[in-house]
Amino acid sequence: MIFVDSSVWIDYFNGRLTRQTELLDEFLGNELIVIGDIVLTEILQGFQDDRDFDRARKLLDSFVFRPMLGRECAIKSAENYRILRKNGITVRKTIDVMIATFCIENHLPLLHSDRDFRAMEEHLALKVIS
């Protein structure tokens, strides 16, 4: 099972060819892909056309869905954010710490194309697919 960040999904739906979108293309149909509520929102909110929104929603509905935050993950995300700050790292988006914490706590490797996750890989032992 793998978790795919919205940074990759957005590139994928926009037709951008990157190493990550090529990996996602390989994983589709061959790996169990987990999608969470936070990432689902990030992806779907960007569609302007209703038909594109509906097609994307249908595809995303075919993956394993997991609620992401909850009380324990929220607290752990805050702790992880504080660990990063103590190491002199300020993450641009708190939501990325939540996504990373969810992946860490659920032992899910993350496919991403967002530089903020690099620090979490180094300091929080986030497993990534590269």
Coordinates of N, CA and C in Angstrom, one line a residue, residues 2-13 20-21 24 33-36 38-40 42-43 60 68 92-93 95-100 103 109-117 120 126 128-129:
I2 N 0.4 2.2 -0.8 CA 1.2 3.5 -0.8 C 0.2 4.6 -0.7
F3 N 0.7 5.8 -0.3 CA -0.1 7.0 -0.2 C 0.5 8.0 -1.2
V4 N -0.4 8.6 -1.9 CA 0.1 9.6 -2.9 C -0.4 11.0 -2.5
D5 N 0.6 11.9 -2.4 CA 0.3 13.3 -2.0 C -0.4 14.0 -3.2
S6 N -1.1 15.0 -2.8 CA -1.9 15.9 -3.8 C -0.9 16.5 -4.8
S7 N 0.3 16.8 -4.4 CA 1.3 17.4 -5.3 C 1.5 16.5 -6.6
V8 N 1.4 15.2 -6.4 CA 1.6 14.3 -7.5 C 0.2 14.1 -8.2
W9 N -0.9 14.0 -7.5 CA -2.2 13.9 -8.2 C -2.5 15.1 -9.0
I10 N -2.2 16.3 -8.5 CA -2.4 17.5 -9.3 C -1.6 17.5 -10.6
D11 N -0.3 17.2 -10.5 CA 0.5 17.1 -11.7 C -0.1 16.0 -12.7
Y12 N -0.5 14.9 -12.1 CA -1.1 13.8 -12.9 C -2.4 14.3 -13.7
F13 N -3.3 14.9 -13.0 CA -4.5 15.3 -13.6 C -4.3 16.5 -14.6
Q20 N 7.5 11.4 -10.7 CA 6.4 10.9 -9.7 C 5.1 10.5 -10.5
T21 N 4.7 11.3 -11.5 CA 3.5 10.9 -12.2 C 3.7 9.7 -13.0
L24 N 3.3 7.0 -10.5 CA 1.9 6.8 -10.2 C 1.2 6.0 -11.3
I33 N -3.6 1.8 -3.5 CA -3.3 3.2 -3.2 C -4.3 3.7 -2.2
V34 N -3.8 4.3 -1.2 CA -4.6 4.9 -0.1 C -4.8 6.4 -0.4
I35 N -6.0 6.9 -0.2 CA -6.3 8.3 -0.3 C -7.0 8.7 1.0
G36 N -6.6 9.9 1.5 CA -7.2 10.4 2.7 C -8.1 11.6 2.5
I38 N -8.1 14.6 3.7 CA -7.4 15.9 3.5 C -6.9 16.0 2.0
V39 N -6.2 15.0 1.6 CA -5.7 15.0 0.2 C -6.8 15.0 -0.8
L40 N -7.9 14.2 -0.6 CA -9.0 14.2 -1.5 C -9.6 15.7 -1.6
E42 N -7.9 18.5 -1.1 CA -6.9 19.3 -1.9 C -7.0 19.1 -3.4
I43 N -7.1 17.8 -3.8 CA -7.2 17.5 -5.2 C -8.5 18.0 -5.8
L60 N -10.8 8.6 -8.0 CA -10.3 8.7 -6.6 C -11.2 7.8 -5.7
M68 N -8.0 10.9 8.0 CA -6.6 11.1 8.3 C -6.3 11.7 9.6
R92 N 6.3 25.0 5.4 CA 5.4 26.1 4.8 C 4.0 25.8 5.0
K93 N 3.6 24.5 5.0 CA 2.1 24.2 5.2 C 2.0 23.2 6.3
I95 N -0.5 21.4 6.8 CA -1.2 20.2 6.3 C -0.2 19.2 5.8
D96 N 1.0 19.6 5.4 CA 2.0 18.6 5.0 C 2.5 17.8 6.2
V97 N 2.6 18.5 7.3 CA 3.0 17.7 8.5 C 1.9 16.7 8.9
M98 N 0.7 17.1 8.7 CA -0.4 16.2 9.0 C -0.4 15.0 8.0
I99 N -0.1 15.2 6.8 CA 0.0 14.1 5.8 C 1.1 13.2 6.1
A100 N 2.3 13.8 6.4 CA 3.5 13.0 6.8 C 3.2 12.2 8.0
C103 N 1.1 9.2 7.3 CA 1.9 8.2 6.7 C 2.8 7.4 7.6
P109 N 4.4 4.3 2.8 CA 5.3 5.1 2.0 C 4.6 6.2 1.2
L110 N 5.2 7.4 1.1 CA 4.6 8.5 0.5 C 5.2 8.8 -0.9
L111 N 4.4 8.9 -1.9 CA 4.9 9.4 -3.2 C 4.5 10.9 -3.3
H112 N 5.5 11.7 -3.4 CA 5.2 13.2 -3.4 C 6.2 13.9 -4.4
S113 N 5.9 15.2 -4.6 CA 6.8 16.1 -5.3 C 6.8 17.4 -4.7
D114 N 6.9 17.4 -3.3 CA 6.8 18.6 -2.5 C 8.0 18.7 -1.7
R115 N 8.8 19.7 -1.8 CA 10.1 19.8 -1.1 C 10.0 19.8 0.5
D116 N 8.8 20.2 1.0 CA 8.6 20.2 2.4 C 8.8 18.8 3.1
F117 N 8.5 17.8 2.3 CA 8.5 16.4 2.9 C 10.0 15.9 3.1
M120 N 11.0 16.1 6.6 CA 10.2 15.1 7.4 C 10.8 13.7 7.2
L126 N 10.0 9.7 7.8 CA 9.0 9.5 6.8 C 9.6 8.6 5.7
V128 N 9.6 7.5 1.9 CA 9.1 8.0 0.7 C 9.4 7.1 -0.5
I129 N 8.7 7.2 -1.6 CA 9.0 6.5 -2.8 C 9.7 7.5 -3.7

